[in-house]
XYZ file of C-alpha atoms in Angstrom:
301
model
C 71.935 -49.978 148.658
C 72.397 -50.731 151.684
C 72.019 -54.564 151.309
C 73.426 -54.812 148.228
C 76.878 -53.023 149.310
C 77.136 -55.346 152.239
C 76.785 -58.367 149.289
C 79.680 -56.788 147.635
C 81.978 -55.903 150.567
C 81.411 -60.066 151.522
C 80.777 -61.786 148.225
C 78.001 -63.318 149.646
C 74.786 -62.247 147.623
C 72.347 -63.562 150.305
C 72.312 -60.062 151.715
C 71.223 -58.412 147.952
C 68.777 -61.628 147.492
C 66.950 -60.393 150.788
C 66.173 -56.748 149.426
C 65.721 -57.953 145.921
C 62.560 -59.824 147.388
C 61.059 -56.555 148.979
C 61.808 -54.753 145.768
C 60.075 -57.170 143.118
C 56.686 -57.887 145.742
C 56.471 -53.373 145.368
C 57.268 -53.509 141.689
C 55.155 -56.534 141.018
C 52.107 -54.289 143.570
C 53.283 -51.678 141.185
C 52.361 -53.412 138.190
C 49.195 -54.824 139.317
C 47.992 -51.152 140.296
C 48.442 -49.676 136.982
C 50.825 -46.962 137.832
C 52.308 -44.650 134.764
C 56.037 -44.947 136.522
C 54.968 -44.065 139.728
C 54.392 -46.167 142.572
C 51.012 -45.805 145.517
C 53.059 -45.299 148.857
C 51.105 -48.272 150.962
C 51.420 -51.851 150.244
C 48.900 -54.830 152.455
C 51.662 -57.172 153.638
C 49.959 -60.167 153.198
C 47.629 -59.540 149.999
C 50.361 -57.575 147.927
C 47.453 -54.880 147.719
C 48.875 -51.171 147.168
C 46.608 -48.008 148.207
C 47.352 -44.967 149.305
C 49.010 -41.826 146.943
C 51.674 -41.147 144.912
C 54.070 -38.109 145.682
C 57.682 -37.390 145.985
C 57.168 -36.510 149.771
C 56.876 -39.009 152.835
C 56.414 -42.507 152.749
C 57.803 -42.580 148.871
C 60.639 -40.508 148.522
C 63.673 -42.539 148.732
C 62.146 -45.447 147.319
C 62.550 -43.136 143.786
C 66.084 -42.540 145.423
C 67.166 -45.515 145.709
C 66.195 -46.930 141.495
C 68.862 -44.422 141.000
C 71.137 -45.034 142.887
C 71.255 -48.829 143.028
C 71.703 -48.587 139.849
C 74.766 -45.593 139.837
C 76.246 -47.999 142.860
C 76.040 -51.113 141.175
C 78.455 -49.572 138.388
C 75.508 -49.005 135.739
C 75.971 -52.568 134.809
C 73.201 -54.488 133.399
C 72.625 -56.794 136.544
C 71.188 -53.590 138.177
C 69.920 -51.968 134.584
C 66.296 -52.546 135.371
C 66.419 -50.520 138.718
C 67.485 -47.372 136.171
C 64.541 -48.527 133.457
C 61.893 -48.055 136.576
C 64.013 -44.627 137.773
C 63.316 -43.577 134.338
C 59.814 -44.620 133.900
C 59.217 -42.721 137.617
C 60.353 -39.689 135.877
C 58.058 -39.581 133.252
C 55.076 -40.158 135.702
C 56.508 -37.441 137.944
C 56.327 -35.045 134.864
C 53.183 -36.042 133.825
C 51.320 -36.589 137.324
C 52.986 -34.766 139.806
C 54.623 -31.851 138.301
C 52.016 -28.939 138.342
C 52.280 -24.979 138.533
C 51.179 -22.215 140.491
C 48.004 -20.464 139.267
C 50.418 -17.586 137.310
C 52.877 -20.350 136.208
C 55.973 -18.631 137.735
C 56.750 -21.507 140.615
C 56.560 -25.631 139.409
C 56.294 -27.958 142.445
C 55.512 -31.420 142.605
C 51.888 -32.255 143.660
C 50.770 -35.235 145.694
C 48.229 -37.832 143.291
C 45.542 -40.807 144.520
C 43.794 -41.225 147.582
C 45.112 -38.274 149.049
C 45.173 -35.917 145.985
C 46.771 -32.134 147.353
C 48.474 -29.366 145.688
C 50.902 -29.328 148.853
C 54.571 -30.087 148.526
C 56.222 -31.359 151.344
C 59.915 -29.957 152.382
C 60.900 -33.693 151.465
C 60.184 -33.797 148.252
C 62.837 -31.337 147.655
C 65.437 -34.056 147.461
C 63.653 -34.749 143.559
C 65.747 -31.481 141.839
C 68.972 -32.987 143.497
C 68.223 -36.702 142.087
C 66.866 -35.427 138.589
C 70.447 -33.481 139.002
C 72.263 -36.399 139.180
C 70.292 -38.697 136.610
C 70.974 -36.144 134.055
C 74.937 -36.690 134.901
C 74.315 -40.046 132.701
C 71.926 -39.541 130.551
C 71.866 -38.907 127.170
C 71.203 -35.436 125.904
C 67.412 -35.097 125.282
C 66.583 -36.757 128.632
C 69.653 -34.615 130.289
C 68.176 -30.918 129.305
C 64.833 -32.101 130.394
C 65.944 -33.331 133.770
C 67.847 -30.037 134.326
C 65.232 -28.475 133.337
C 62.931 -29.642 135.586
C 64.956 -29.884 138.253
C 66.087 -25.899 138.252
C 62.606 -24.920 137.964
C 61.828 -27.488 140.996
C 64.485 -25.612 142.898
C 63.219 -22.473 142.633
C 60.886 -23.111 144.471
C 62.123 -25.015 147.223
C 64.878 -22.098 147.847
C 61.751 -19.780 147.752
C 59.872 -21.811 150.672
C 63.264 -20.278 152.815
C 63.647 -17.147 151.238
C 59.900 -15.362 151.656
C 59.561 -16.162 155.479
C 60.692 -13.700 157.672
C 62.729 -16.430 159.171
C 64.905 -17.164 155.959
C 63.705 -20.828 156.971
C 61.681 -23.228 155.430
C 58.054 -24.438 156.662
C 57.739 -28.436 156.067
C 54.786 -28.094 153.775
C 53.223 -25.464 151.772
C 50.718 -24.690 148.744
C 49.962 -21.552 147.236
C 46.776 -20.003 146.782
C 44.727 -18.311 144.091
C 47.334 -15.217 143.577
C 50.168 -17.660 143.217
C 51.597 -16.499 146.543
C 53.388 -19.314 148.769
C 51.834 -19.954 152.277
C 52.598 -22.366 154.659
C 50.787 -25.188 156.103
C 53.270 -26.759 158.810
C 54.952 -24.047 159.905
C 58.012 -25.855 161.485
C 61.074 -25.700 160.330
C 62.858 -29.289 160.949
C 66.265 -28.999 160.156
C 65.594 -30.911 157.229
C 68.605 -31.602 154.962
C 66.201 -32.159 151.012
C 67.162 -28.662 150.390
C 70.497 -27.957 150.516
C 71.356 -31.578 149.376
C 70.046 -30.343 146.149
C 71.458 -26.972 145.904
C 74.833 -29.177 146.439
C 73.952 -31.565 143.510
C 73.045 -28.833 141.094
C 76.125 -26.563 141.814
C 78.449 -30.175 141.189
C 76.149 -30.940 137.854
C 75.850 -27.176 136.366
C 79.211 -25.398 138.292
C 76.611 -22.169 137.874
C 77.167 -20.177 141.100
C 73.679 -19.404 141.872
C 73.394 -22.693 143.990
C 75.737 -21.534 146.485
C 75.194 -18.182 146.934
C 71.321 -19.216 147.820
C 73.638 -22.178 149.976
C 74.692 -19.219 152.156
C 71.620 -17.427 152.874
C 70.481 -20.451 153.886
C 73.356 -21.194 156.502
C 73.336 -17.626 157.493
C 69.737 -18.119 158.523
C 70.316 -21.164 160.074
C 73.734 -19.383 162.701
C 71.250 -16.193 162.680
C 68.038 -17.909 163.677
C 68.592 -21.402 165.447
C 71.961 -21.141 167.185
C 71.754 -21.817 170.475
C 74.034 -22.704 173.504
C 74.738 -26.060 172.941
C 73.362 -26.752 169.365
C 70.757 -25.916 167.256
C 67.551 -25.806 167.759
C 64.241 -26.115 165.407
C 61.419 -23.542 164.724
C 57.617 -24.340 165.831
C 56.453 -20.515 162.835
C 58.947 -19.836 160.336
C 56.416 -16.828 159.943
C 57.545 -15.116 162.979
C 59.033 -12.084 163.848
C 60.388 -13.471 166.967
C 61.958 -16.626 166.503
C 64.048 -17.243 169.363
C 61.121 -17.029 171.222
C 59.359 -20.377 169.411
C 62.522 -22.300 169.615
C 61.534 -26.519 169.282
C 64.219 -27.619 172.224
C 65.297 -30.407 169.409
C 68.091 -30.616 167.521
C 67.043 -33.515 164.884
C 69.897 -36.841 163.922
C 69.894 -35.980 160.666
C 70.720 -32.051 161.227
C 74.859 -32.781 161.535
C 75.017 -36.126 159.643
C 72.358 -34.836 156.281
C 72.070 -31.184 156.962
C 75.606 -29.365 157.727
C 77.471 -31.864 155.577
C 75.755 -30.669 152.777
C 76.406 -27.252 153.249
C 79.978 -28.226 154.247
C 80.266 -30.072 150.756
C 78.824 -27.599 148.497
C 81.363 -25.137 149.924
C 83.927 -27.440 149.453
C 85.945 -28.014 146.628
C 84.083 -30.038 143.519
C 86.759 -33.515 143.972
C 85.767 -33.584 147.346
C 83.346 -36.351 147.012
C 83.632 -37.175 143.056
C 80.080 -38.377 142.526
C 81.469 -40.984 139.552
C 83.090 -42.422 142.326
C 81.053 -41.875 145.124
C 77.223 -42.175 146.063
C 74.921 -41.067 149.122
C 72.836 -43.011 150.307
C 69.573 -41.146 152.173
C 71.073 -40.723 155.064
C 74.093 -39.230 153.328
C 76.462 -41.371 154.230
C 78.701 -41.723 150.743
C 78.957 -45.155 149.233
C 82.171 -45.944 147.012
C 80.678 -47.318 143.906
C 81.051 -50.777 142.895
C 84.825 -51.659 141.456
C 84.517 -55.364 139.730
C 80.936 -54.380 137.794
C 78.506 -54.764 140.159
C 77.098 -58.467 139.851
C 76.333 -59.356 143.661
C 73.375 -61.181 142.254
C 71.180 -58.431 142.531
C 68.542 -58.448 140.141
C 64.916 -57.683 139.699
C 62.792 -60.157 137.154
C-alpha cells in the first residue's frame, strides 16, 4: 500500500514496481506450494520455496489485509483487481481450512494449519473480523452475507477472550479445552489493537450498538487496570486478581497509534473517516483512495 501510494503521489511507478516484484514472488511461491487460496508463512529468499504454516496470525496477517486494501486504495480498478481476486480465494481458504468451532460449537476461531498446525488463536488474528466486514462492504449480496456472518462469529470469540478474564483484558493467545472453555496460553496483555479495530469496522458496517458497548467495556478495563502515572502499562497475566501487581513496564508504540485511535473512532461520528474515501494501513494510518483510477503500473502478471 505504502509504495503504491508513493507512486500515486509522485506519478512515478518505480516504487509500486518494487512492491509488485515482491508480491509476484510471493504469489509464485504460493502457487508452487499448491495453496488453497492461502499462503505459507515463510519463503526462501534464494529458491522461492515456501514452507511453514498458514494462519491469520503472526507472519501472515498483514499480507491478507493488504490484498484487500490495495484493491480498495487503487479505486477498485482493473489495475488492482488481481489483488482482490487473490483475497477472495484466500477468504475461501480461510473458511475451508482455518475456521474452526469450539467442541460445543458455541465459538468460532481461526486455527493454524501446515507445519505448525494448532487449534490456538492469536490476538493478532482478531483483525480478521474487521477485514471480512470491510470486504463485505463492496461484495455481491451472497458473499456480503457470508463474510459478515463469519466476521460476527469471530468477533464474539475475540471479545469473549477479554470479557471472560478477571481483568477484562485479553491474552495474546488462547485455545478451547474439551469443555469449550477458553483457556489463555500466552496470558500477557500486550495492548494490541486488533480487537478494537474489528469492533470499529463492524460498527460502521452493521450499525449494531453492541460493538460500541463491547468496545466501551474494553476501554473501561484498560483505564481501570493499566493506567499508571506516566501512561499505560501491559499486564503479565490477564487471569490475575491483582493486575496492578503484575504490570509490564512498557507502553507499546501501537497502543497510541492504533489501539486508542480505533477506540476514539469507534465512539466518533460514523463519517469521521469515511471508508469510501480512506483506507487504513496496517499501522492505522489513513490513506486517501486514489482519485485518478489507481493506474500506477501496479499489477500482478
